[in-house]
CSV table of C-alpha atoms and ligand atoms in Angstrom, one decimal:
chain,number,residue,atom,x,y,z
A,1,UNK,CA,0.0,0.0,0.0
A,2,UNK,CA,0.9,3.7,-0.5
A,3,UNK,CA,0.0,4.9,3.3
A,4,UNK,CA,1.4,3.1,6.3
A,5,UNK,CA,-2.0,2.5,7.4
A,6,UNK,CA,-3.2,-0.6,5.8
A,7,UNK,CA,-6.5,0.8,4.4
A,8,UNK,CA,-7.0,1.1,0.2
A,9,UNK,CA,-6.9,4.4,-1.2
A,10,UNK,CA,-9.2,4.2,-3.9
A,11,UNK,CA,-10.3,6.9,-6.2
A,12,UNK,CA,-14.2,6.2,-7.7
A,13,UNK,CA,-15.3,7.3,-11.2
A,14,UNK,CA,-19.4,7.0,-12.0
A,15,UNK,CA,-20.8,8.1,-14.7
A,16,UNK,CA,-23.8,6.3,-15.9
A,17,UNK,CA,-26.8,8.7,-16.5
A,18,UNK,CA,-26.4,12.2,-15.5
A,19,UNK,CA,-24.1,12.5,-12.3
A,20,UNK,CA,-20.4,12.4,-13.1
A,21,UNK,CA,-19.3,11.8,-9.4
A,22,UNK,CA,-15.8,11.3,-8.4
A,23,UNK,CA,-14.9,10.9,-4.6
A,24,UNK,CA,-11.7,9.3,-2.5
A,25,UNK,CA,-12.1,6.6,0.1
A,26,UNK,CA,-9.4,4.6,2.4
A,27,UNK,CA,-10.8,1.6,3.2
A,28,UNK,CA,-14.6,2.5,4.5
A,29,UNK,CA,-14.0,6.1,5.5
A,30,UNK,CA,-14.7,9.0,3.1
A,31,UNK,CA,-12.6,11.5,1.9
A,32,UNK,CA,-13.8,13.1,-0.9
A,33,UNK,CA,-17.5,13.4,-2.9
A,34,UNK,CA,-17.5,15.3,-5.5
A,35,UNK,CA,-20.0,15.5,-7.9
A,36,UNK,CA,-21.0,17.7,-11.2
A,37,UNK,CA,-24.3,17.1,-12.6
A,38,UNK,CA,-26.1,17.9,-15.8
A,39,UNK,CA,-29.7,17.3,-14.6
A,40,UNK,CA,-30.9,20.9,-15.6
A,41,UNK,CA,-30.0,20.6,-18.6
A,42,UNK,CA,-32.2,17.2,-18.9
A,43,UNK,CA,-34.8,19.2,-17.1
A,44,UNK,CA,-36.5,20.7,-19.9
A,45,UNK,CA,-36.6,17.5,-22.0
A,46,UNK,CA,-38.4,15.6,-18.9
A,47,UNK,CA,-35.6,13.0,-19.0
A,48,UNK,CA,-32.1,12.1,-19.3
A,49,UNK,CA,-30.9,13.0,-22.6
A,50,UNK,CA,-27.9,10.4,-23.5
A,51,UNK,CA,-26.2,12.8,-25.7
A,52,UNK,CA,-26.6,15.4,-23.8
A,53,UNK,CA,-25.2,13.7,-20.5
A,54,UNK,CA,-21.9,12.0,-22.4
A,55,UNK,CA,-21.1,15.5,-23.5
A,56,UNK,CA,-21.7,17.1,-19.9
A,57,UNK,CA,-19.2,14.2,-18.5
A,58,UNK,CA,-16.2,15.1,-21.1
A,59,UNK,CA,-16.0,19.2,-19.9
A,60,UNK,CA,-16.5,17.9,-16.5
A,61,UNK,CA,-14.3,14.9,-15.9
A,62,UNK,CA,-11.0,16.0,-15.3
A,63,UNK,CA,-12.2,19.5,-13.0
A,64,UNK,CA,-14.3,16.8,-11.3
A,65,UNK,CA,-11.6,14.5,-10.7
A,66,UNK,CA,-9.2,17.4,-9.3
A,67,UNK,CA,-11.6,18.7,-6.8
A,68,UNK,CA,-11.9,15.6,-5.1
A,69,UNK,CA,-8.2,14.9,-4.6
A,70,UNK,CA,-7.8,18.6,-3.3
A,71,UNK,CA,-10.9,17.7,-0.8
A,72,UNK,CA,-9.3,14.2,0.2
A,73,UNK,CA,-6.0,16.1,0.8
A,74,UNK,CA,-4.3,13.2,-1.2
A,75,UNK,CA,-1.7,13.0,-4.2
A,76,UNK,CA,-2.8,10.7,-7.1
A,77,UNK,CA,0.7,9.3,-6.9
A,78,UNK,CA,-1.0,7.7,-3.5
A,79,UNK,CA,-3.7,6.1,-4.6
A,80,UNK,CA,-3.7,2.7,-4.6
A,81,UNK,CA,-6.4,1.7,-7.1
A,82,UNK,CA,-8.9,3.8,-9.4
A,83,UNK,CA,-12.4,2.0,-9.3
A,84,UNK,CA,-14.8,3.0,-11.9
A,85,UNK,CA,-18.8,1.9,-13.1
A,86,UNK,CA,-18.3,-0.5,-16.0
A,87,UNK,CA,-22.2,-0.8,-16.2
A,88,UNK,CA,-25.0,-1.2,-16.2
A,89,UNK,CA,-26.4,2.5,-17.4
A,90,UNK,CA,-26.2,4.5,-20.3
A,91,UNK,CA,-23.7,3.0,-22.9
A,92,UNK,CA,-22.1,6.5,-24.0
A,93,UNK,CA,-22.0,8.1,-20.6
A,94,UNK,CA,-20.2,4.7,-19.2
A,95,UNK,CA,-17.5,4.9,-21.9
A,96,UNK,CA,-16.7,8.5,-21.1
A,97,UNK,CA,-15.7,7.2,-17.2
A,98,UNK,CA,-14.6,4.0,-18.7
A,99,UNK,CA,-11.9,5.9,-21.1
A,100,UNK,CA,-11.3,8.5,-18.1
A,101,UNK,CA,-10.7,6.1,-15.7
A,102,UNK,CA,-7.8,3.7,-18.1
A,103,UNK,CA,-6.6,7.0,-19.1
A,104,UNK,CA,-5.5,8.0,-15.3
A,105,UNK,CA,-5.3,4.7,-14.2
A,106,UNK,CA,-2.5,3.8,-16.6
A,107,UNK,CA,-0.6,7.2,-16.7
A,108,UNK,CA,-0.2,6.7,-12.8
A,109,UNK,CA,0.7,3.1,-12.9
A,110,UNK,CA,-2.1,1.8,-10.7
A,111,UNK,CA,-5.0,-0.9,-10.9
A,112,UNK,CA,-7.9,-0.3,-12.8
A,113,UNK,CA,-11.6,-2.1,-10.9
A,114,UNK,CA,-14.5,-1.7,-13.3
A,115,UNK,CA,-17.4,-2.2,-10.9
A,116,UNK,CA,-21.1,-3.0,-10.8
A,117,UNK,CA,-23.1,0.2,-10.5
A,118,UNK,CA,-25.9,-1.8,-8.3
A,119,UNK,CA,-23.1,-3.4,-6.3
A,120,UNK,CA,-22.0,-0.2,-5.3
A,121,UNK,CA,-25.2,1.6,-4.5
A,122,UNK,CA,-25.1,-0.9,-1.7
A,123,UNK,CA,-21.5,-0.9,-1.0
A,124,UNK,CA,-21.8,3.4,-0.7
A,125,UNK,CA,-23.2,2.4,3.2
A,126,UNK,CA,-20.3,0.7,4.6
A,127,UNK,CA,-19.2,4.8,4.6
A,128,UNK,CA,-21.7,5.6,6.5
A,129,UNK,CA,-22.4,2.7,8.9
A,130,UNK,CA,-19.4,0.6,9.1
A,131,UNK,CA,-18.7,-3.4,7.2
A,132,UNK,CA,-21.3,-4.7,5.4
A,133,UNK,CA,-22.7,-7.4,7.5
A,134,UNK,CA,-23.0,-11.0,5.9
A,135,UNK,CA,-25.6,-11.5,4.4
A,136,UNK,CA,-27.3,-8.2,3.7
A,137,UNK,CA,-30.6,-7.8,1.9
A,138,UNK,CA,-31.0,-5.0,-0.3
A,139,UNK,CA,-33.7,-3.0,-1.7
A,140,UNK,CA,-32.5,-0.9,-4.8
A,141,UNK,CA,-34.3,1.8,-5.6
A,142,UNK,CA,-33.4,4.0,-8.5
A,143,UNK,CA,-34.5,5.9,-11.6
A,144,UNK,CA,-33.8,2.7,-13.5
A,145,UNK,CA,-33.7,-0.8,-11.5
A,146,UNK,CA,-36.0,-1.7,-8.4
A,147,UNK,CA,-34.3,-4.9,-7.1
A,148,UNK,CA,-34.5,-6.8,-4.2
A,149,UNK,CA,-30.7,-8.4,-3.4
A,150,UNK,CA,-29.2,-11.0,-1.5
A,151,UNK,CA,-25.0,-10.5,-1.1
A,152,UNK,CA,-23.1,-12.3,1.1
A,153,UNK,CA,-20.4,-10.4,-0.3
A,154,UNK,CA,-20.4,-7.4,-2.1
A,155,UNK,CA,-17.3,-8.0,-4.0
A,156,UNK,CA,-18.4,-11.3,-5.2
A,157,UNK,CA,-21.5,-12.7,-4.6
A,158,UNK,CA,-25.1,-10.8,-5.1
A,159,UNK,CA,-27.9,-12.5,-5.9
A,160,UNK,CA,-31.2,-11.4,-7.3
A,161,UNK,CA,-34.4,-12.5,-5.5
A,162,UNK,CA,-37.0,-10.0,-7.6
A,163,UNK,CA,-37.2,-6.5,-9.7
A,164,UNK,CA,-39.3,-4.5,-11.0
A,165,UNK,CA,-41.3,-6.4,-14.4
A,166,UNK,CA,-42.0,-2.6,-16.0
A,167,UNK,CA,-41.0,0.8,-14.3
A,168,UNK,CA,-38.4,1.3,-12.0
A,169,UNK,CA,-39.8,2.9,-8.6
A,170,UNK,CA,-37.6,6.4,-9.4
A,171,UNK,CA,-39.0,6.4,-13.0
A,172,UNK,CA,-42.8,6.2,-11.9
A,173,UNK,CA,-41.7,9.6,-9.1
A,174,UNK,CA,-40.6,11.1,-12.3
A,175,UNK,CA,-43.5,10.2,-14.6
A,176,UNK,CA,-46.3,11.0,-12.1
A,177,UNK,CA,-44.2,14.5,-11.1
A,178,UNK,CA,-44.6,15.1,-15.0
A,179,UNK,CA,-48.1,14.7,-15.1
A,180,UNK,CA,-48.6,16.8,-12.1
A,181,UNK,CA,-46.4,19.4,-14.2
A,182,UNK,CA,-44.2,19.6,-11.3
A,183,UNK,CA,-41.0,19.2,-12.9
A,184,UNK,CA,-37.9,16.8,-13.5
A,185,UNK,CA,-36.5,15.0,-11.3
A,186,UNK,CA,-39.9,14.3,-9.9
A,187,UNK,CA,-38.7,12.0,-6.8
A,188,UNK,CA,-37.2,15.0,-4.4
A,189,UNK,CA,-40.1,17.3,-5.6
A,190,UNK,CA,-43.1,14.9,-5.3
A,191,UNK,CA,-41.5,13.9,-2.0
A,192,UNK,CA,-41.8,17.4,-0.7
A,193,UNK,CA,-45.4,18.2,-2.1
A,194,UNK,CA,-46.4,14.6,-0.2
A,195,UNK,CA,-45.2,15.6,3.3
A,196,UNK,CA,-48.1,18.0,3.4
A,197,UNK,CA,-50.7,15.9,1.7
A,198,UNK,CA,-53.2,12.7,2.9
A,199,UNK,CA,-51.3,9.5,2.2
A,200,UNK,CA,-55.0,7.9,2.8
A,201,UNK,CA,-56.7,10.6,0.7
A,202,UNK,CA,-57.1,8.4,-2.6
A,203,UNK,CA,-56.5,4.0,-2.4
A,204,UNK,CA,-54.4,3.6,-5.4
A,205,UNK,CA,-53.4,0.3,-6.3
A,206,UNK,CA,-50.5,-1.8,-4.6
A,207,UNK,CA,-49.0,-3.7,-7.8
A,208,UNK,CA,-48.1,-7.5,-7.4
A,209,UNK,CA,-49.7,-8.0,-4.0
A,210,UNK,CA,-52.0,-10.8,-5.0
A,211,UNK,CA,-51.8,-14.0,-3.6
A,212,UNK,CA,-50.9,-15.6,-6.7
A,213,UNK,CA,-48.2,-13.0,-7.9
A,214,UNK,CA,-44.5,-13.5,-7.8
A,215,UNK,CA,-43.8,-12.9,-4.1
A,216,UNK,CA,-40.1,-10.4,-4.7
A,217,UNK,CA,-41.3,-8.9,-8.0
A,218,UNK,CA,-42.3,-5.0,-8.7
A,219,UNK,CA,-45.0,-3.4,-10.7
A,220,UNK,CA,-45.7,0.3,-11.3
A,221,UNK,CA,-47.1,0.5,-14.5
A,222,UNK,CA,-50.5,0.0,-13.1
A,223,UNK,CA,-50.2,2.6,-10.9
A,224,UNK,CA,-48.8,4.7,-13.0
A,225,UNK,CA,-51.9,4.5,-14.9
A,226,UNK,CA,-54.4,4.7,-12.2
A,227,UNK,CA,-52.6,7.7,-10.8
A,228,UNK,CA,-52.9,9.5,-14.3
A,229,UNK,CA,-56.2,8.3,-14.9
A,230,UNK,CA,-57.4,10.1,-11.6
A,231,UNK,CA,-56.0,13.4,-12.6
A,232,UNK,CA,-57.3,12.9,-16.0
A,233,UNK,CA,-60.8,12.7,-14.5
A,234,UNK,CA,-60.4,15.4,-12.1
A,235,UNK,CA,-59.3,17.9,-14.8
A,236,UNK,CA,-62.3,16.6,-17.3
A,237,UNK,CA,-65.1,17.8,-14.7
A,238,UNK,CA,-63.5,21.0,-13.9
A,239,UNK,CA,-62.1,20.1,-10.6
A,240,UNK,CA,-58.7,21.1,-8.9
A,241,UNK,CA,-56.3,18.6,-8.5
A,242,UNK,CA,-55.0,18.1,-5.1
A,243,UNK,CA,-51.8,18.0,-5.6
A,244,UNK,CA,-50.0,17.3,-1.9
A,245,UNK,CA,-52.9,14.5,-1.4
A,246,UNK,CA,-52.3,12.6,-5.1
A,247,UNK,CA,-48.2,12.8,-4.4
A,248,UNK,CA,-49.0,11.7,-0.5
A,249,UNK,CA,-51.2,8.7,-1.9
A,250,UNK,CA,-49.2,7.7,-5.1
A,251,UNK,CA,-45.7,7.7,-2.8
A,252,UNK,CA,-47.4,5.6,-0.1
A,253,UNK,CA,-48.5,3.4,-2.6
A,254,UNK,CA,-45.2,2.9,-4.1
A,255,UNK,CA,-43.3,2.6,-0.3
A,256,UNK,CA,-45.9,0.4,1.2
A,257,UNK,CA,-45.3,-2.3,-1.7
A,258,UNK,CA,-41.2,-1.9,-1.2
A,259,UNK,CA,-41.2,-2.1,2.4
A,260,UNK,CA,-43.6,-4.5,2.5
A,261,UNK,CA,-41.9,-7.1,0.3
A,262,UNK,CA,-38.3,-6.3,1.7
A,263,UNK,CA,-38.9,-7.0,4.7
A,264,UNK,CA,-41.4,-10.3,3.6
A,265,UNK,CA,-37.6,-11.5,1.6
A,266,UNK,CA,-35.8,-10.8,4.8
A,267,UNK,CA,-38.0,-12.7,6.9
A,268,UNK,CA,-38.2,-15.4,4.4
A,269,UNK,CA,-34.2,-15.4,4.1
A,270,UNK,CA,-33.6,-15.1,7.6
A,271,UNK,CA,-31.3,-12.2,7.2
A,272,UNK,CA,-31.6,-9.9,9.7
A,273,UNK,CA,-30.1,-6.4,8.4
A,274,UNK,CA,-31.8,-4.4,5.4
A,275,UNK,CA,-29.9,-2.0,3.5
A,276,UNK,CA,-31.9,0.3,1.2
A,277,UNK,CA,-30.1,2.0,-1.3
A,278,UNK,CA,-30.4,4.5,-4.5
A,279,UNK,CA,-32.0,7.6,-5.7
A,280,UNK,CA,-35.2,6.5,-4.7
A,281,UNK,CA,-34.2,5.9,-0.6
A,282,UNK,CA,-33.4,9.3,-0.5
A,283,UNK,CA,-37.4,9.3,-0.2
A,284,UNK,CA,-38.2,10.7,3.3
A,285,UNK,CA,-41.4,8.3,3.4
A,286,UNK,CA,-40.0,5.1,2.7
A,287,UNK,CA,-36.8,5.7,4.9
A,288,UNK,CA,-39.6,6.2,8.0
A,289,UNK,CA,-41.8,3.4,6.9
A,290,UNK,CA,-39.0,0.9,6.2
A,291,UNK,CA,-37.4,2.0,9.9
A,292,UNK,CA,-40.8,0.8,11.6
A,293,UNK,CA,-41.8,-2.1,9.5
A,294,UNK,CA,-38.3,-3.4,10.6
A,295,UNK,CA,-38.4,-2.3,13.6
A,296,UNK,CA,-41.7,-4.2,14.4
A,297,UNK,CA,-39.8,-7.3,12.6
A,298,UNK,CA,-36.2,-7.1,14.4
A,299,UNK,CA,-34.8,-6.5,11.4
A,300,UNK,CA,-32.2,-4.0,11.4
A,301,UNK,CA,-32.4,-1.1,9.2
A,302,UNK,CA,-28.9,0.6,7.0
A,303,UNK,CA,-29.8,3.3,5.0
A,304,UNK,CA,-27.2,6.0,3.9
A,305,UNK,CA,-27.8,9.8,4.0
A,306,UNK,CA,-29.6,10.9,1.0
A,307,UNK,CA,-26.5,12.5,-0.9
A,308,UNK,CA,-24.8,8.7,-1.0
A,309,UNK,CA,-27.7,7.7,-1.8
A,310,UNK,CA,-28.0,9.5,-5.5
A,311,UNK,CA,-25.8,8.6,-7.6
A,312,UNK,CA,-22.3,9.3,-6.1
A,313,UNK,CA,-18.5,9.1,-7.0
A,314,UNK,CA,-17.9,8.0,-3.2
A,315,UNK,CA,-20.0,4.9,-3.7
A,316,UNK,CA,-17.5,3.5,-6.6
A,317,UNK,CA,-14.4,4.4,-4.6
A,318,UNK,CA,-15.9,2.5,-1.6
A,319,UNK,CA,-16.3,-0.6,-3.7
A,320,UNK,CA,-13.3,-0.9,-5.3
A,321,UNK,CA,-11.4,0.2,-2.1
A,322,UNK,CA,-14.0,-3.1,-1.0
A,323,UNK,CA,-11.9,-4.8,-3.9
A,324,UNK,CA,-8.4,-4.1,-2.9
A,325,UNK,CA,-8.6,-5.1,0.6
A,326,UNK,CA,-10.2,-8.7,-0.7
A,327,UNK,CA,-7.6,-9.1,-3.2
A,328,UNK,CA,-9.5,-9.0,-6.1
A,329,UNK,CA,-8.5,-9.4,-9.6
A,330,UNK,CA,-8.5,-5.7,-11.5
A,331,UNK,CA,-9.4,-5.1,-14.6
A,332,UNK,CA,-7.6,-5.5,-18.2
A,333,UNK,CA,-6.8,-2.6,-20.3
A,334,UNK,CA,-9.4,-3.4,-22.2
A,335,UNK,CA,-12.0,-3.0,-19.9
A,336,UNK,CA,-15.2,-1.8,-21.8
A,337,UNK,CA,-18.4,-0.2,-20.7
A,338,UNK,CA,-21.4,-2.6,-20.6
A,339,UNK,CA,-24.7,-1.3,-20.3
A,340,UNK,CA,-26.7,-4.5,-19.1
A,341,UNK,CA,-23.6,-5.8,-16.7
A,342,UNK,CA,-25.3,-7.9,-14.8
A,343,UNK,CA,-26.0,-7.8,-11.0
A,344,UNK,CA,-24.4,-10.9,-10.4
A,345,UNK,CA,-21.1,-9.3,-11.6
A,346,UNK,CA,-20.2,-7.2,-8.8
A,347,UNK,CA,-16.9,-5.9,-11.1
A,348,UNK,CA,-15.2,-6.7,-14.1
A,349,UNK,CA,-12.2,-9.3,-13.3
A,350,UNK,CA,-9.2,-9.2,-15.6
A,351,UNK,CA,-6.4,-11.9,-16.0
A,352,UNK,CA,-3.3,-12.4,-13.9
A,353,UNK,CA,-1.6,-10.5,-17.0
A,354,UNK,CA,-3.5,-7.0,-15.9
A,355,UNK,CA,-1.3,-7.0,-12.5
A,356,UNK,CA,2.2,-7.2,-14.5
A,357,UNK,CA,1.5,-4.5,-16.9
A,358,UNK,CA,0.3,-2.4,-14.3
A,359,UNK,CA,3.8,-2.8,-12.5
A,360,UNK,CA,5.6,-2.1,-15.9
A,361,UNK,CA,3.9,0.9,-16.0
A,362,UNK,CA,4.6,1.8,-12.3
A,363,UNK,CA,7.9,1.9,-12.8
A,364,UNK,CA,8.2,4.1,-15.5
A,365,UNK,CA,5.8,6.7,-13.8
A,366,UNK,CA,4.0,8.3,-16.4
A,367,UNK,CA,2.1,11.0,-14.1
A,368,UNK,CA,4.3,13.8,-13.3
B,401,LIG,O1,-29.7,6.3,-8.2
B,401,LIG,P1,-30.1,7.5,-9.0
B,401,LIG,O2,-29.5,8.8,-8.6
B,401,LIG,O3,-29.9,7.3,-10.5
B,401,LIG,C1,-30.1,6.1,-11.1
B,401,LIG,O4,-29.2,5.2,-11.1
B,401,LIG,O5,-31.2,5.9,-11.7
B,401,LIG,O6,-31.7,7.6,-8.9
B,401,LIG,C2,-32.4,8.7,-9.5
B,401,LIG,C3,-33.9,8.5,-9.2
B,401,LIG,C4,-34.8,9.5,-9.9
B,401,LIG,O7,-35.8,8.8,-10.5
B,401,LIG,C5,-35.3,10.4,-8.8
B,401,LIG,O8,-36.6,10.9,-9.1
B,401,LIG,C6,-35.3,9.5,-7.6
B,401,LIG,O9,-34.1,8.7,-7.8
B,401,LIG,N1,-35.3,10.2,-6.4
B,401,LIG,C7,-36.3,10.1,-5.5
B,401,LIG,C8,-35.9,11.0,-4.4
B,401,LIG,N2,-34.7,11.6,-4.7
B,401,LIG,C9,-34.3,11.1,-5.9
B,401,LIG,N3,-37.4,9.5,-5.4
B,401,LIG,C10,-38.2,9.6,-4.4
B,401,LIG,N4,-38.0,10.5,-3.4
B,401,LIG,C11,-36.8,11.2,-3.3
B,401,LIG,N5,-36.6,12.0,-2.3
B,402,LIG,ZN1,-27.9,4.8,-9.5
């Protein structure tokens, strides 16, 4: 290692939608979190605009990766791996970190970790509450996956009990937050226009609860459409629609059915910790529903603060760091970005020939 304390430096690169987020970690403490994001330039488009969010991660990159070594207080000479997400998300966005990443990684002389996205939405809370405990359910929650997890190890073993069959849970916040005209990203706003409304003013549907339906799956489609339909009506006979009341009722709908089944594949599992992670369990609702349904159920609850909870530079650093002290195998030069990488890939594992090239390389110390 580069510091006499035996802790990995790592330095994380994510850049698979519209964040690019770089931050420093040694071992499971956090140093740096910087992040640069393009979302209001998306905002008028009501979406993530690919193009658009590639270009945004070029100009920001390299100033992104400089303010969080000044934060850390650390030399890149001292780094002892540079962890970036290899998938899954949006292909052109990916490569941008993916080239950014070799490019820095090579120049300095150090091992390169692609890394899982998912994986590290989970791994992001061992900053905030400590090790990982083995096994760990999670719930992920973002604009594009809604997964229930099982890891018994982060670096190497995640397994996938359920997700979503249509929408993601952050993609029906931003959908319904559109038809209310209240903007993009819908989660944080709909969120804030729910904590004054009825959560039992209107009984919209709770998808895939039947007693016949897959027991860890999600739907939101349906209620997508039985939210919109409501409005719809409202607006046909003239009526004001309560907005805090519909974004009260639609969010409980979508929380109860999460907390409800996480906790139903925790007790079935008979694991005993819960860790909730991305955009979506930044939601002040589900973080107060999950902490009593678990509560009532002894399970015990991990969620980080909201701002590791989005998508974060610090969450890739604390994986790969996760990779480092477990000795795993980094990544080849020709590491690509792959926009489906599956869950069950935690990172992207190179061959034994990765390791010598890097030490080549080291000794010729590129970086001045
Ligand atoms: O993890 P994330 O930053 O990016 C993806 O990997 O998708 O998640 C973004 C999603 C968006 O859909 C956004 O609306 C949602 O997370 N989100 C929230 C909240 N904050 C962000 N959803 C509900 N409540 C929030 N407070
Ligand atoms: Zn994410």
């Amino acid at each position: 290692m580069a510091d006499s304390r035996d802790e990995p430096l790592v330095l994380g690169i994510e850049t698979s939608c519209d964040e690019t987020g770089v931050g420093v970690v040694r071992g499971t403490t956090l140093l740096a979190d910087a992040v640069a994001s393009s979302v209001d330039e998306h905002a008028r488009f009501g979406g993530v605009v690919p193009e658009v969010a590639s270009r945004a991660h070029l100009e920001a990159m390299v100033p992104t990766i400089d303010r969080a070594l000044k934060e850390a207080g650390v030399s890149a000479r001292d780094l002892d791996g540079i962890a970036v997400t290899a998938g899954p998300g949006l292909a052109g966005a990916l490569l941008v970190g993916v080239s950014a990443a070799k490019a820095y990684a090579y120049a300095l002389g150090k091992p390169l970790y692609g890394v899982n996205h998912l994986a590290s939405h989970i791994c992001v809370d061992q900053l905030e509450h400590g090790a990982l405990p083995e096994p760990t359910m999670a719930l992920l929650v973002s604009g594009g996956h809604s997964s229930l997890l099982l890891s018994t190890d982060i670096t190497a073993d995640v397994r996938p009990l359920g997700s979503t069959i249509d929408d993601a849970a952050g993609e029906a916040f931003d959908k319904i937050a559109r038809v209310l005209d209240l903007g993009f990203p819908g989660g944080p706003v709909i969120d804030r226009y729910a904590r004054e409304g009825d959560p039992a003013a209107i009984a919209f549907p709770r998808g895939l609860t039947g007693p016949r339906d897959p027991v860890y799956d999600f739907s939101f489609s349906g209620l997508k459409t039985a939210v919109a339909r409501w409005i719809e009506a409202k607006r046909a006979a003239g009526e004001e629609v309560p907005v805090r009341d519909v974004a009260a009722s639609f969010q409980e709908a979508v929380v109860d059915v999460l907390t409800r089944k996480a906790v139903r594949a925790c007790r079935d599992e008979g694991v005993d910790h819960l860790m909730i992670g991305g955009g979506v369990a930044a939601n002040s609702r589900l973080r107060a529903l999950a902490q009593e349904r678990c509560e009532a159920a002894g399970i015990r609850l991990r969620v980080p603060r909201p701002k590791l909870c989005t998508d974060n530079g610090a969450m890739v650093a604390a994986l790969g760091a996760e990779m480092v002290a477990r000795g795993r195998a980094a990544s080849d030069w020709d590491l690509s970005a792959d926009s489906s990488l599956p869950v069950t890939d935690p990172h992207v594992p190179g061959t034994a020939a990765a390791h010598d090239h890097v030490h080549e390389v080291s000794k010729e110390n590129l970086y001045s």
